[in-house]
Amino acid sequence: MKKYVAIGLALLVSLLIYLFYRTEKTVVTCFFIQLVSAENYLLLKHSIVNAVPLNNMLIYSLPEGLWVLCITLTSKNYDINFGKWRLNCTFIPLIFCFTLELLQLFHITNGRFDIVDIIFSVVFWLLANGFWNEKMERQNLLKSRNANALICLASYCIVYLAHVFN
């Protein structure tokens, strides 16, 4: 239960940062603006940013680190099987982080390479692996039909909400 509270808090902090401190062109912010109206959104954003100013490291690196924490925690008991080869899902967040940063470094995708993003991701990955050690049988994520597997898959999908429309 503590694991899911940590996941919920981490996702909430990330959501607030994306909604009020990052560009208004992210998927989640576009959805939110449709829900509350552009005028109400701008008033709320102005109030929050003035009340709680954040530095750029927290705005641009913390959400990725928190996502890595969440996805690592939800992935701990899962593998993805490719024939006889098994990928421990715990490593997917790091693979994702390094791949995204390399794609940004070589200007293959939007964004800019930032070593601080990698540092945040590795630190939160290590934290997730150091805590919440559950002794459960490892399962194939793509064949599991339970709430934990659905939460895990949803955690992977959440990264789309940070996508920026051009």
PDB file of C-alpha atoms in Angstrom:
ATOM      1  CA  MET A   1       0.000   0.000   0.000  1.00  0.00           C
ATOM      2  CA  LYS A   2       2.869   2.400   0.835  1.00  0.00           C
ATOM      3  CA  LYS A   3       4.255   1.783  -2.632  1.00  0.00           C
ATOM      4  CA  TYR A   4       1.046   2.992  -4.262  1.00  0.00           C
ATOM      5  CA  VAL A   5       0.919   6.076  -2.026  1.00  0.00           C
ATOM      6  CA  ALA A   6       4.480   6.934  -3.125  1.00  0.00           C
ATOM      7  CA  ILE A   7       3.515   6.363  -6.762  1.00  0.00           C
ATOM      8  CA  GLY A   8       0.419   8.532  -6.413  1.00  0.00           C
ATOM      9  CA  LEU A   9       2.331  11.388  -4.776  1.00  0.00           C
ATOM     10  CA  ALA A  10       5.109  11.237  -7.352  1.00  0.00           C
ATOM     11  CA  LEU A  11       2.617  11.313 -10.216  1.00  0.00           C
ATOM     12  CA  LEU A  12       0.704  14.176  -8.596  1.00  0.00           C
ATOM     13  CA  VAL A  13       3.870  16.289  -8.230  1.00  0.00           C
ATOM     14  CA  SER A  14       4.786  15.538 -11.854  1.00  0.00           C
ATOM     15  CA  LEU A  15       1.289  16.437 -13.004  1.00  0.00           C
ATOM     16  CA  LEU A  16       1.372  19.777 -11.189  1.00  0.00           C
ATOM     17  CA  ILE A  17       4.762  20.614 -12.679  1.00  0.00           C
ATOM     18  CA  TYR A  18       3.589  19.735 -16.186  1.00  0.00           C
ATOM     19  CA  LEU A  19       0.332  21.636 -15.814  1.00  0.00           C
ATOM     20  CA  PHE A  20       1.640  24.844 -14.327  1.00  0.00           C
ATOM     21  CA  TYR A  21       5.375  25.151 -14.989  1.00  0.00           C
ATOM     22  CA  ARG A  22       5.949  23.588 -18.400  1.00  0.00           C
ATOM     23  CA  THR A  23       4.665  24.571 -21.819  1.00  0.00           C
ATOM     24  CA  GLU A  24       0.932  24.728 -22.413  1.00  0.00           C
ATOM     25  CA  LYS A  25       1.416  22.477 -25.436  1.00  0.00           C
ATOM     26  CA  THR A  26       1.770  19.226 -23.503  1.00  0.00           C
ATOM     27  CA  VAL A  27      -1.008  16.703 -23.967  1.00  0.00           C
ATOM     28  CA  VAL A  28      -2.037  16.765 -20.307  1.00  0.00           C
ATOM     29  CA  THR A  29      -2.158  20.574 -20.230  1.00  0.00           C
ATOM     30  CA  CYS A  30      -4.228  20.711 -23.414  1.00  0.00           C
ATOM     31  CA  PHE A  31      -6.715  18.297 -21.819  1.00  0.00           C
ATOM     32  CA  PHE A  32      -6.789  20.372 -18.637  1.00  0.00           C
ATOM     33  CA  ILE A  33      -7.380  23.625 -20.538  1.00  0.00           C
ATOM     34  CA  GLN A  34     -10.300  22.002 -22.348  1.00  0.00           C
ATOM     35  CA  LEU A  35     -11.709  21.001 -18.971  1.00  0.00           C
ATOM     36  CA  VAL A  36     -11.408  24.360 -17.151  1.00  0.00           C
ATOM     37  CA  SER A  37     -11.121  26.947 -20.008  1.00  0.00           C
ATOM     38  CA  ALA A  38      -8.044  28.861 -21.108  1.00  0.00           C
ATOM     39  CA  GLU A  39      -8.924  31.896 -19.002  1.00  0.00           C
ATOM     40  CA  ASN A  40      -9.334  29.914 -15.767  1.00  0.00           C
ATOM     41  CA  TYR A  41      -6.203  27.919 -16.529  1.00  0.00           C
ATOM     42  CA  LEU A  42      -4.076  31.048 -16.977  1.00  0.00           C
ATOM     43  CA  LEU A  43      -5.388  32.566 -13.730  1.00  0.00           C
ATOM     44  CA  LEU A  44      -4.666  29.360 -11.841  1.00  0.00           C
ATOM     45  CA  LYS A  45      -1.226  28.971 -13.421  1.00  0.00           C
ATOM     46  CA  HIS A  46      -0.275  32.552 -12.588  1.00  0.00           C
ATOM     47  CA  SER A  47      -1.381  32.113  -8.959  1.00  0.00           C
ATOM     48  CA  ILE A  48       0.487  28.839  -8.480  1.00  0.00           C
ATOM     49  CA  VAL A  49       3.727  29.923 -10.178  1.00  0.00           C
ATOM     50  CA  ASN A  50       3.798  33.124  -8.110  1.00  0.00           C
ATOM     51  CA  ALA A  51       3.002  31.309  -4.851  1.00  0.00           C
ATOM     52  CA  VAL A  52       5.473  28.441  -5.390  1.00  0.00           C
ATOM     53  CA  PRO A  53       8.372  29.411  -7.650  1.00  0.00           C
ATOM     54  CA  LEU A  54      10.510  26.464  -8.785  1.00  0.00           C
ATOM     55  CA  ASN A  55      13.966  26.406 -10.324  1.00  0.00           C
ATOM     56  CA  ASN A  56      14.572  24.935 -13.775  1.00  0.00           C
ATOM     57  CA  MET A  57      16.119  21.724 -12.429  1.00  0.00           C
ATOM     58  CA  LEU A  58      12.902  20.895 -10.591  1.00  0.00           C
ATOM     59  CA  ILE A  59      10.742  21.940 -13.527  1.00  0.00           C
ATOM     60  CA  TYR A  60      12.605  20.054 -16.240  1.00  0.00           C
ATOM     61  CA  SER A  61      14.370  17.111 -14.553  1.00  0.00           C
ATOM     62  CA  LEU A  62      12.313  16.128 -11.512  1.00  0.00           C
ATOM     63  CA  PRO A  63       9.224  14.868 -13.429  1.00  0.00           C
ATOM     64  CA  GLU A  64      11.297  12.381 -15.434  1.00  0.00           C
ATOM     65  CA  GLY A  65      12.987  11.161 -12.261  1.00  0.00           C
ATOM     66  CA  LEU A  66       9.623  10.736 -10.561  1.00  0.00           C
ATOM     67  CA  TRP A  67       8.250   8.870 -13.569  1.00  0.00           C
ATOM     68  CA  VAL A  68      11.277   6.550 -13.424  1.00  0.00           C
ATOM     69  CA  LEU A  69      10.558   5.956  -9.730  1.00  0.00           C
ATOM     70  CA  CYS A  70       6.921   5.088 -10.463  1.00  0.00           C
ATOM     71  CA  ILE A  71       7.529   2.860 -13.442  1.00  0.00           C
ATOM     72  CA  THR A  72      10.376   1.063 -11.668  1.00  0.00           C
ATOM     73  CA  LEU A  73       8.154   0.361  -8.669  1.00  0.00           C
ATOM     74  CA  THR A  74       5.312  -0.939 -10.820  1.00  0.00           C
ATOM     75  CA  SER A  75       7.668  -3.003 -13.005  1.00  0.00           C
ATOM     76  CA  LYS A  76       9.599  -4.813 -10.275  1.00  0.00           C
ATOM     77  CA  ASN A  77       7.784  -8.140 -10.559  1.00  0.00           C
ATOM     78  CA  TYR A  78       7.501  -8.343 -14.312  1.00  0.00           C
ATOM     79  CA  ASP A  79       9.430  -9.565 -17.306  1.00  0.00           C
ATOM     80  CA  ILE A  80       8.710  -9.375 -20.992  1.00  0.00           C
ATOM     81  CA  ASN A  81       9.486 -12.605 -22.770  1.00  0.00           C
ATOM     82  CA  PHE A  82      10.815 -12.785 -26.318  1.00  0.00           C
ATOM     83  CA  GLY A  83      11.047 -16.494 -27.010  1.00  0.00           C
ATOM     84  CA  LYS A  84      13.694 -17.805 -24.615  1.00  0.00           C
ATOM     85  CA  TRP A  85      14.985 -14.315 -23.862  1.00  0.00           C
ATOM     86  CA  ARG A  86      13.567 -12.425 -20.848  1.00  0.00           C
ATOM     87  CA  LEU A  87      13.787  -8.683 -20.235  1.00  0.00           C
ATOM     88  CA  ASN A  88      13.453  -7.713 -16.580  1.00  0.00           C
ATOM     89  CA  CYS A  89      11.005  -4.780 -16.732  1.00  0.00           C
ATOM     90  CA  THR A  90      12.840  -3.060 -13.888  1.00  0.00           C
ATOM     91  CA  PHE A  91      15.461  -1.989 -16.431  1.00  0.00           C
ATOM     92  CA  ILE A  92      13.002  -0.513 -18.957  1.00  0.00           C
ATOM     93  CA  PRO A  93      12.870   2.925 -17.260  1.00  0.00           C
ATOM     94  CA  LEU A  94      16.663   3.268 -17.507  1.00  0.00           C
ATOM     95  CA  ILE A  95      16.662   2.053 -21.092  1.00  0.00           C
ATOM     96  CA  PHE A  96      13.919   4.556 -21.885  1.00  0.00           C
ATOM     97  CA  CYS A  97      15.765   7.412 -20.147  1.00  0.00           C
ATOM     98  CA  PHE A  98      19.099   6.790 -21.866  1.00  0.00           C
ATOM     99  CA  THR A  99      17.468   6.209 -25.251  1.00  0.00           C
ATOM    100  CA  LEU A 100      15.417   9.411 -25.033  1.00  0.00           C
ATOM    101  CA  GLU A 101      18.438  11.480 -24.049  1.00  0.00           C
ATOM    102  CA  LEU A 102      20.518   9.997 -26.888  1.00  0.00           C
ATOM    103  CA  LEU A 103      17.724  10.723 -29.373  1.00  0.00           C
ATOM    104  CA  GLN A 104      17.680  14.301 -28.111  1.00  0.00           C
ATOM    105  CA  LEU A 105      21.470  14.554 -28.278  1.00  0.00           C
ATOM    106  CA  PHE A 106      21.407  13.593 -31.958  1.00  0.00           C
ATOM    107  CA  HIS A 107      18.334  15.796 -32.647  1.00  0.00           C
ATOM    108  CA  ILE A 108      16.236  12.814 -33.726  1.00  0.00           C
ATOM    109  CA  THR A 109      13.419  13.826 -31.378  1.00  0.00           C
ATOM    110  CA  ASN A 110      12.191  17.021 -29.729  1.00  0.00           C
ATOM    111  CA  GLY A 111      13.903  18.242 -26.608  1.00  0.00           C
ATOM    112  CA  ARG A 112      17.486  18.773 -25.634  1.00  0.00           C
ATOM    113  CA  PHE A 113      20.043  16.437 -24.143  1.00  0.00           C
ATOM    114  CA  ASP A 114      20.459  17.046 -20.420  1.00  0.00           C
ATOM    115  CA  ILE A 115      22.830  15.077 -18.218  1.00  0.00           C
ATOM    116  CA  VAL A 116      20.844  16.254 -15.169  1.00  0.00           C
ATOM    117  CA  ASP A 117      17.821  14.314 -16.489  1.00  0.00           C
ATOM    118  CA  ILE A 118      19.953  11.180 -16.558  1.00  0.00           C
ATOM    119  CA  ILE A 119      21.255  11.812 -13.043  1.00  0.00           C
ATOM    120  CA  PHE A 120      17.720  12.330 -11.670  1.00  0.00           C
ATOM    121  CA  SER A 121      16.513   9.185 -13.432  1.00  0.00           C
ATOM    122  CA  VAL A 122      19.364   7.022 -12.142  1.00  0.00           C
ATOM    123  CA  VAL A 123      18.974   8.322  -8.580  1.00  0.00           C
ATOM    124  CA  PHE A 124      15.228   7.665  -8.542  1.00  0.00           C
ATOM    125  CA  TRP A 125      15.745   4.259 -10.185  1.00  0.00           C
ATOM    126  CA  LEU A 126      18.220   3.345  -7.439  1.00  0.00           C
ATOM    127  CA  LEU A 127      15.788   4.565  -4.772  1.00  0.00           C
ATOM    128  CA  ALA A 128      12.983   2.466  -6.234  1.00  0.00           C
ATOM    129  CA  ASN A 129      15.217  -0.592  -6.297  1.00  0.00           C
ATOM    130  CA  GLY A 130      16.479   0.006  -2.755  1.00  0.00           C
ATOM    131  CA  PHE A 131      13.026   0.238  -1.205  1.00  0.00           C
ATOM    132  CA  TRP A 132       9.771  -1.655  -1.468  1.00  0.00           C
ATOM    133  CA  ASN A 133      11.226  -5.091  -1.944  1.00  0.00           C
ATOM    134  CA  GLU A 134       8.249  -7.321  -2.520  1.00  0.00           C
ATOM    135  CA  LYS A 135       8.790 -11.030  -2.763  1.00  0.00           C
ATOM    136  CA  MET A 136       6.433 -11.964  -5.543  1.00  0.00           C
ATOM    137  CA  GLU A 137       6.818 -14.432  -8.353  1.00  0.00           C
ATOM    138  CA  ARG A 138       8.021 -12.771 -11.546  1.00  0.00           C
ATOM    139  CA  GLN A 139       5.383 -12.726 -14.260  1.00  0.00           C
ATOM    140  CA  ASN A 140       5.267 -12.023 -17.970  1.00  0.00           C
ATOM    141  CA  LEU A 141       3.825  -8.495 -18.084  1.00  0.00           C
ATOM    142  CA  LEU A 142       2.101  -8.992 -21.417  1.00  0.00           C
ATOM    143  CA  LYS A 143       0.299 -12.129 -20.223  1.00  0.00           C
ATOM    144  CA  SER A 144      -0.615 -11.015 -16.707  1.00  0.00           C
ATOM    145  CA  ARG A 145      -4.276 -10.273 -16.128  1.00  0.00           C
ATOM    146  CA  ASN A 146      -4.388  -8.508 -12.784  1.00  0.00           C
ATOM    147  CA  ALA A 147      -4.667  -5.009 -11.334  1.00  0.00           C
ATOM    148  CA  ASN A 148      -0.924  -4.705 -10.724  1.00  0.00           C
ATOM    149  CA  ALA A 149      -0.139  -5.471 -14.354  1.00  0.00           C
ATOM    150  CA  LEU A 150      -2.712  -2.916 -15.517  1.00  0.00           C
ATOM    151  CA  ILE A 151      -1.209  -0.275 -13.210  1.00  0.00           C
ATOM    152  CA  CYS A 152       2.226  -1.118 -14.576  1.00  0.00           C
ATOM    153  CA  LEU A 153       1.103  -0.810 -18.208  1.00  0.00           C
ATOM    154  CA  ALA A 154      -0.747   2.431 -17.417  1.00  0.00           C
ATOM    155  CA  SER A 155       2.451   3.811 -15.866  1.00  0.00           C
ATOM    156  CA  TYR A 156       4.250   3.251 -19.153  1.00  0.00           C
ATOM    157  CA  CYS A 157       1.452   5.019 -21.036  1.00  0.00           C
ATOM    158  CA  ILE A 158       1.547   8.066 -18.763  1.00  0.00           C
ATOM    159  CA  VAL A 159       4.711   9.264 -20.479  1.00  0.00           C
ATOM    160  CA  TYR A 160       2.565  10.169 -23.508  1.00  0.00           C
ATOM    161  CA  LEU A 161       0.839  12.875 -21.437  1.00  0.00           C
ATOM    162  CA  ALA A 162       4.138  14.781 -21.375  1.00  0.00           C
ATOM    163  CA  HIS A 163       4.326  14.852 -25.172  1.00  0.00           C
ATOM    164  CA  VAL A 164       4.563  18.375 -26.580  1.00  0.00           C
ATOM    165  CA  PHE A 165       2.491  19.317 -29.618  1.00  0.00           C
ATOM    166  CA  ASN A 166       4.379  21.483 -32.088  1.00  0.00           C
TER     167      ASN A 166
END
